[in-house]
PDB file of C-alpha atoms in Angstrom:
ATOM      1  CA  MET A 105     -38.623  32.731 -41.388  1.00  0.00           C
ATOM      2  CA  SER A 106     -35.445  32.423 -43.387  1.00  0.00           C
ATOM      3  CA  ILE A 107     -33.246  29.326 -43.626  1.00  0.00           C
ATOM      4  CA  GLU A 108     -30.797  30.893 -41.181  1.00  0.00           C
ATOM      5  CA  GLU A 109     -33.504  31.644 -38.613  1.00  0.00           C
ATOM      6  CA  ILE A 110     -34.899  28.105 -38.785  1.00  0.00           C
ATOM      7  CA  ALA A 111     -31.399  26.619 -38.466  1.00  0.00           C
ATOM      8  CA  LEU A 112     -30.450  28.952 -35.591  1.00  0.00           C
ATOM      9  CA  GLU A 113     -33.602  28.125 -33.656  1.00  0.00           C
ATOM     10  CA  ALA A 114     -33.017  24.393 -34.182  1.00  0.00           C
ATOM     11  CA  GLU A 115     -29.369  24.729 -33.144  1.00  0.00           C
ATOM     12  CA  ASP A 116     -30.341  26.646 -29.990  1.00  0.00           C
ATOM     13  CA  ARG A 117     -32.892  24.004 -28.988  1.00  0.00           C
ATOM     14  CA  MET A 118     -30.439  21.164 -29.697  1.00  0.00           C
ATOM     15  CA  GLU A 119     -27.803  22.908 -27.583  1.00  0.00           C
ATOM     16  CA  LYS A 120     -30.307  23.072 -24.720  1.00  0.00           C
ATOM     17  CA  SER A 121     -30.925  19.318 -25.052  1.00  0.00           C
ATOM     18  CA  VAL A 122     -27.192  18.637 -24.757  1.00  0.00           C
ATOM     19  CA  THR A 123     -26.966  20.979 -21.744  1.00  0.00           C
ATOM     20  CA  LEU A 124     -29.846  19.154 -20.072  1.00  0.00           C
ATOM     21  CA  LEU A 125     -28.117  15.815 -20.643  1.00  0.00           C
ATOM     22  CA  THR A 126     -24.899  17.171 -19.138  1.00  0.00           C
ATOM     23  CA  ASP A 127     -26.820  18.386 -16.069  1.00  0.00           C
ATOM     24  CA  GLN A 128     -28.577  15.044 -15.689  1.00  0.00           C
ATOM     25  CA  LEU A 129     -25.296  13.132 -15.961  1.00  0.00           C
ATOM     26  CA  ARG A 130     -23.727  15.319 -13.274  1.00  0.00           C
ATOM     27  CA  GLY A 131     -26.093  13.663 -10.792  1.00  0.00           C
ATOM     28  CA  VAL A 132     -25.142  10.108 -11.805  1.00  0.00           C
ATOM     29  CA  ARG A 133     -22.711   8.472  -9.397  1.00  0.00           C
ATOM     30  CA  THR A 134     -19.259   7.407 -10.421  1.00  0.00           C
ATOM     31  CA  GLY A 135     -16.682   5.665  -8.273  1.00  0.00           C
ATOM     32  CA  ARG A 136     -15.691   8.867  -6.502  1.00  0.00           C
ATOM     33  CA  ALA A 137     -17.467  11.611  -4.594  1.00  0.00           C
ATOM     34  CA  ASN A 138     -18.831  14.469  -6.666  1.00  0.00           C
ATOM     35  CA  THR A 139     -20.782  17.491  -5.443  1.00  0.00           C
ATOM     36  CA  GLY A 140     -23.043  17.066  -8.479  1.00  0.00           C
ATOM     37  CA  LEU A 141     -24.651  14.139  -6.662  1.00  0.00           C
ATOM     38  CA  VAL A 142     -26.278  16.442  -4.107  1.00  0.00           C
ATOM     39  CA  ASP A 143     -26.586  19.692  -6.132  1.00  0.00           C
ATOM     40  CA  SER A 144     -30.182  19.004  -7.041  1.00  0.00           C
ATOM     41  CA  VAL A 145     -31.368  17.781  -3.624  1.00  0.00           C
ATOM     42  CA  ARG A 146     -34.189  20.094  -2.595  1.00  0.00           C
ATOM     43  CA  VAL A 147     -34.457  21.202   1.034  1.00  0.00           C
ATOM     44  CA  ASP A 148     -37.582  22.599   2.689  1.00  0.00           C
ATOM     45  CA  TYR A 149     -36.178  25.954   3.820  1.00  0.00           C
ATOM     46  CA  TYR A 150     -38.652  28.244   5.570  1.00  0.00           C
ATOM     47  CA  GLY A 151     -41.542  26.788   3.605  1.00  0.00           C
ATOM     48  CA  SER A 152     -39.965  26.825   0.149  1.00  0.00           C
ATOM     49  CA  SER A 153     -38.204  24.013  -1.680  1.00  0.00           C
ATOM     50  CA  THR A 154     -34.640  25.247  -2.218  1.00  0.00           C
ATOM     51  CA  PRO A 155     -31.722  23.520  -4.003  1.00  0.00           C
ATOM     52  CA  LEU A 156     -29.010  22.408  -1.566  1.00  0.00           C
ATOM     53  CA  LYS A 157     -26.298  24.295  -3.476  1.00  0.00           C
ATOM     54  CA  GLN A 158     -28.060  27.569  -2.553  1.00  0.00           C
ATOM     55  CA  LEU A 159     -28.061  26.709   1.154  1.00  0.00           C
ATOM     56  CA  ALA A 160     -24.576  25.349   1.674  1.00  0.00           C
ATOM     57  CA  ASN A 161     -20.990  25.198   0.506  1.00  0.00           C
ATOM     58  CA  LEU A 162     -20.360  21.780  -1.095  1.00  0.00           C
ATOM     59  CA  SER A 163     -16.891  20.258  -1.353  1.00  0.00           C
ATOM     60  CA  THR A 164     -15.068  16.941  -1.675  1.00  0.00           C
ATOM     61  CA  PRO A 165     -12.172  16.955   0.793  1.00  0.00           C
ATOM     62  CA  GLU A 166     -11.503  13.253   0.121  1.00  0.00           C
ATOM     63  CA  PRO A 167     -12.188  11.071  -2.931  1.00  0.00           C
ATOM     64  CA  GLN A 168     -14.965   9.173  -1.125  1.00  0.00           C
ATOM     65  CA  GLN A 169     -16.551  12.004   0.878  1.00  0.00           C
ATOM     66  CA  ILE A 170     -18.782  15.024   0.268  1.00  0.00           C
ATOM     67  CA  LEU A 171     -18.695  17.817   2.837  1.00  0.00           C
ATOM     68  CA  ILE A 172     -21.712  20.100   3.219  1.00  0.00           C
ATOM     69  CA  ARG A 173     -21.255  23.360   5.172  1.00  0.00           C
ATOM     70  CA  PRO A 174     -24.619  25.153   5.519  1.00  0.00           C
ATOM     71  CA  PHE A 175     -24.505  28.948   5.466  1.00  0.00           C
ATOM     72  CA  ASP A 176     -27.204  28.918   8.182  1.00  0.00           C
ATOM     73  CA  GLN A 177     -26.539  26.352  10.958  1.00  0.00           C
ATOM     74  CA  SER A 178     -30.256  26.096  11.747  1.00  0.00           C
ATOM     75  CA  VAL A 179     -30.934  24.142   8.528  1.00  0.00           C
ATOM     76  CA  VAL A 180     -28.565  21.241   9.244  1.00  0.00           C
ATOM     77  CA  GLY A 181     -31.469  19.037  10.365  1.00  0.00           C
ATOM     78  CA  ASP A 182     -33.549  19.949   7.308  1.00  0.00           C
ATOM     79  CA  ILE A 183     -30.635  19.126   4.985  1.00  0.00           C
ATOM     80  CA  VAL A 184     -30.118  15.749   6.695  1.00  0.00           C
ATOM     81  CA  LYS A 185     -33.847  14.960   6.266  1.00  0.00           C
ATOM     82  CA  ALA A 186     -33.769  15.991   2.599  1.00  0.00           C
ATOM     83  CA  ILE A 187     -30.751  13.781   1.866  1.00  0.00           C
ATOM     84  CA  GLN A 188     -32.358  10.828   3.638  1.00  0.00           C
ATOM     85  CA  ALA A 189     -35.600  11.373   1.698  1.00  0.00           C
ATOM     86  CA  SER A 190     -33.750  11.560  -1.652  1.00  0.00           C
ATOM     87  CA  ASP A 191     -32.991   8.418  -3.645  1.00  0.00           C
ATOM     88  CA  LEU A 192     -29.218   8.850  -3.334  1.00  0.00           C
ATOM     89  CA  GLY A 193     -28.792   5.923  -0.968  1.00  0.00           C
ATOM     90  CA  LEU A 194     -26.264   7.886   1.112  1.00  0.00           C
ATOM     91  CA  THR A 195     -26.389   8.259   4.888  1.00  0.00           C
ATOM     92  CA  PRO A 196     -25.537  11.737   6.181  1.00  0.00           C
ATOM     93  CA  ASN A 197     -23.336  12.135   9.277  1.00  0.00           C
ATOM     94  CA  SER A 198     -23.842  15.443  11.058  1.00  0.00           C
ATOM     95  CA  ASP A 199     -22.042  17.091  13.957  1.00  0.00           C
ATOM     96  CA  GLY A 200     -24.476  20.017  14.083  1.00  0.00           C
ATOM     97  CA  LYS A 201     -22.283  22.294  11.956  1.00  0.00           C
ATOM     98  CA  VAL A 202     -21.305  20.270   8.901  1.00  0.00           C
ATOM     99  CA  ILE A 203     -22.681  17.202   7.188  1.00  0.00           C
ATOM    100  CA  ARG A 204     -20.449  14.475   5.805  1.00  0.00           C
ATOM    101  CA  LEU A 205     -21.595  12.032   3.161  1.00  0.00           C
ATOM    102  CA  ASN A 206     -19.426   8.970   2.690  1.00  0.00           C
ATOM    103  CA  VAL A 207     -19.756   7.679  -0.855  1.00  0.00           C
ATOM    104  CA  PRO A 208     -19.145   3.927  -0.925  1.00  0.00           C
ATOM    105  CA  SER A 209     -17.407   2.424  -3.925  1.00  0.00           C
ATOM    106  CA  LEU A 210     -19.663   0.886  -6.517  1.00  0.00           C
ATOM    107  CA  SER A 211     -20.016  -2.840  -7.114  1.00  0.00           C
ATOM    108  CA  VAL A 212     -19.680  -4.179 -10.658  1.00  0.00           C
ATOM    109  CA  GLU A 213     -23.450  -4.679 -10.813  1.00  0.00           C
ATOM    110  CA  GLN A 214     -24.126  -1.095  -9.690  1.00  0.00           C
ATOM    111  CA  ARG A 215     -21.650   0.205 -12.259  1.00  0.00           C
ATOM    112  CA  LYS A 216     -23.453  -1.682 -15.037  1.00  0.00           C
ATOM    113  CA  LYS A 217     -26.843  -0.330 -13.907  1.00  0.00           C
ATOM    114  CA  LEU A 218     -25.510   3.229 -13.832  1.00  0.00           C
ATOM    115  CA  SER A 219     -23.891   2.748 -17.235  1.00  0.00           C
ATOM    116  CA  ASN A 220     -27.259   1.613 -18.612  1.00  0.00           C
ATOM    117  CA  ARG A 221     -28.894   4.662 -17.019  1.00  0.00           C
ATOM    118  CA  VAL A 222     -26.377   6.872 -18.844  1.00  0.00           C
ATOM    119  CA  LYS A 223     -27.263   5.136 -22.123  1.00  0.00           C
ATOM    120  CA  ASP A 224     -30.978   5.729 -21.459  1.00  0.00           C
ATOM    121  CA  LEU A 225     -30.409   9.426 -20.747  1.00  0.00           C
ATOM    122  CA  ALA A 226     -28.321   9.734 -23.917  1.00  0.00           C
ATOM    123  CA  GLU A 227     -31.059   8.072 -25.957  1.00  0.00           C
ATOM    124  CA  GLU A 228     -33.621  10.513 -24.533  1.00  0.00           C
ATOM    125  CA  ALA A 229     -31.369  13.392 -25.618  1.00  0.00           C
ATOM    126  CA  ARG A 230     -30.974  11.910 -29.122  1.00  0.00           C
ATOM    127  CA  VAL A 231     -34.764  11.525 -29.403  1.00  0.00           C
ATOM    128  CA  ALA A 232     -35.210  15.160 -28.329  1.00  0.00           C
ATOM    129  CA  ILE A 233     -32.702  16.255 -30.980  1.00  0.00           C
ATOM    130  CA  ARG A 234     -34.527  14.248 -33.654  1.00  0.00           C
ATOM    131  CA  ASN A 235     -37.834  15.804 -32.589  1.00  0.00           C
ATOM    132  CA  ILE A 236     -36.252  19.244 -32.962  1.00  0.00           C
ATOM    133  CA  ARG A 237     -35.109  18.226 -36.463  1.00  0.00           C
ATOM    134  CA  ARG A 238     -38.653  17.147 -37.310  1.00  0.00           C
ATOM    135  CA  ASP A 239     -40.095  20.445 -36.024  1.00  0.00           C
ATOM    136  CA  ALA A 240     -37.546  22.489 -37.995  1.00  0.00           C
ATOM    137  CA  ASN A 241     -38.243  20.510 -41.173  1.00  0.00           C
ATOM    138  CA  LYS A 242     -41.985  21.082 -40.708  1.00  0.00           C
ATOM    139  CA  GLN A 243     -41.360  24.805 -40.235  1.00  0.00           C
ATOM    140  CA  ALA A 244     -39.326  24.883 -43.457  1.00  0.00           C
ATOM    141  CA  GLU A 245     -42.099  23.049 -45.322  1.00  0.00           C
ATOM    142  CA  VAL A 246     -44.673  25.548 -44.023  1.00  0.00           C
ATOM    143  CA  GLU A 247     -42.459  28.414 -45.197  1.00  0.00           C
ATOM    144  CA  GLN A 248     -42.146  26.747 -48.608  1.00  0.00           C
ATOM    145  CA  SER A 249     -45.922  26.225 -48.886  1.00  0.00           C
ATOM    146  CA  GLU A 250     -46.402  29.912 -48.073  1.00  0.00           C
ATOM    147  CA  LYS A 251     -44.009  30.729 -50.945  1.00  0.00           C
ATOM    148  CA  ILE A 252     -41.410  32.266 -48.608  1.00  0.00           C
ATOM    149  CA  LEU A 253     -38.859  29.567 -49.471  1.00  0.00           C
ATOM    150  CA  THR A 254     -38.250  27.964 -52.857  1.00  0.00           C
ATOM    151  CA  GLU A 255     -37.855  24.202 -53.312  1.00  0.00           C
ATOM    152  CA  ASP A 256     -34.081  24.652 -53.516  1.00  0.00           C
ATOM    153  CA  ASP A 257     -34.137  26.666 -50.287  1.00  0.00           C
ATOM    154  CA  LEU A 258     -36.184  23.921 -48.651  1.00  0.00           C
ATOM    155  CA  ALA A 259     -33.638  21.281 -49.678  1.00  0.00           C
ATOM    156  CA  THR A 260     -30.767  23.481 -48.448  1.00  0.00           C
ATOM    157  CA  CYS A 261     -32.543  24.085 -45.151  1.00  0.00           C
ATOM    158  CA  LYS A 262     -33.194  20.365 -44.613  1.00  0.00           C
ATOM    159  CA  ASP A 263     -29.542  19.611 -45.369  1.00  0.00           C
ATOM    160  CA  GLU A 264     -28.420  22.216 -42.816  1.00  0.00           C
ATOM    161  CA  ILE A 265     -30.792  20.830 -40.198  1.00  0.00           C
ATOM    162  CA  GLN A 266     -29.580  17.280 -40.865  1.00  0.00           C
ATOM    163  CA  ALA A 267     -25.967  18.419 -40.468  1.00  0.00           C
ATOM    164  CA  LEU A 268     -26.874  20.046 -37.123  1.00  0.00           C
ATOM    165  CA  THR A 269     -28.633  16.862 -36.031  1.00  0.00           C
ATOM    166  CA  LYS A 270     -25.544  14.766 -36.813  1.00  0.00           C
ATOM    167  CA  LYS A 271     -23.294  17.245 -34.988  1.00  0.00           C
ATOM    168  CA  PHE A 272     -25.391  17.225 -31.814  1.00  0.00           C
ATOM    169  CA  GLU A 273     -25.983  13.460 -31.853  1.00  0.00           C
ATOM    170  CA  THR A 274     -22.203  13.036 -32.031  1.00  0.00           C
ATOM    171  CA  LYS A 275     -21.833  15.394 -29.035  1.00  0.00           C
ATOM    172  CA  VAL A 276     -24.390  13.363 -27.071  1.00  0.00           C
ATOM    173  CA  ASN A 277     -22.578  10.120 -27.923  1.00  0.00           C
ATOM    174  CA  GLU A 278     -19.217  11.543 -26.837  1.00  0.00           C
ATOM    175  CA  ILE A 279     -20.614  12.841 -23.536  1.00  0.00           C
ATOM    176  CA  ALA A 280     -22.354   9.518 -22.815  1.00  0.00           C
ATOM    177  CA  GLU A 281     -19.288   7.442 -23.686  1.00  0.00           C
ATOM    178  CA  LYS A 282     -17.090   9.594 -21.448  1.00  0.00           C
ATOM    179  CA  LYS A 283     -19.497   9.274 -18.507  1.00  0.00           C
ATOM    180  CA  ALA A 284     -19.948   5.512 -19.021  1.00  0.00           C
ATOM    181  CA  ALA A 285     -16.153   5.074 -19.078  1.00  0.00           C
ATOM    182  CA  GLU A 286     -15.927   7.125 -15.853  1.00  0.00           C
ATOM    183  CA  ILE A 287     -18.496   4.864 -14.183  1.00  0.00           C
ATOM    184  CA  LEU A 288     -16.950   1.592 -15.351  1.00  0.00           C
ATOM    185  CA  GLU A 289     -13.444   2.738 -14.344  1.00  0.00           C
ATOM    186  CA  VAL A 290     -12.456   0.778 -11.235  1.00  0.00           C
TER     187      VAL A 290
END
């Protein structure tokens, strides 16, 4: 593998870590309703576990409410059960056609807990990025021991990988700070 290939693979994996963090943070509550809260709820639909977003149209008609319109009216009961079984802490109200979820405002204590959860998720992403850096550095060292890369190439490669690590850690920090600010905003 060349320096560029090692760096590209590391960059691709780091990008995936940031994407995963973004997806995880979408499900963290803020003070207002967000369809991301229920996107990942899985519903038992004809024997298979299906994400809610594939079974219904999700919207937020009001700042404190999520509206779920199932494409198939026969699954309303299954969706209600899935939401109740999830750890969202939201009570679904159904009229047989649509489901309404009222999202209560967060207390100061809840906001602090959620903010800490965001910090934990961000730290997991930073650890993943550092592990990717370690793997890429090991790959470069293997290439150098096999005489594919010179010592100068190895140093250049490690510098590139470190620069990528810094770039993606900064991205993670920015995303986490933005989400934490969103949560703490009253």
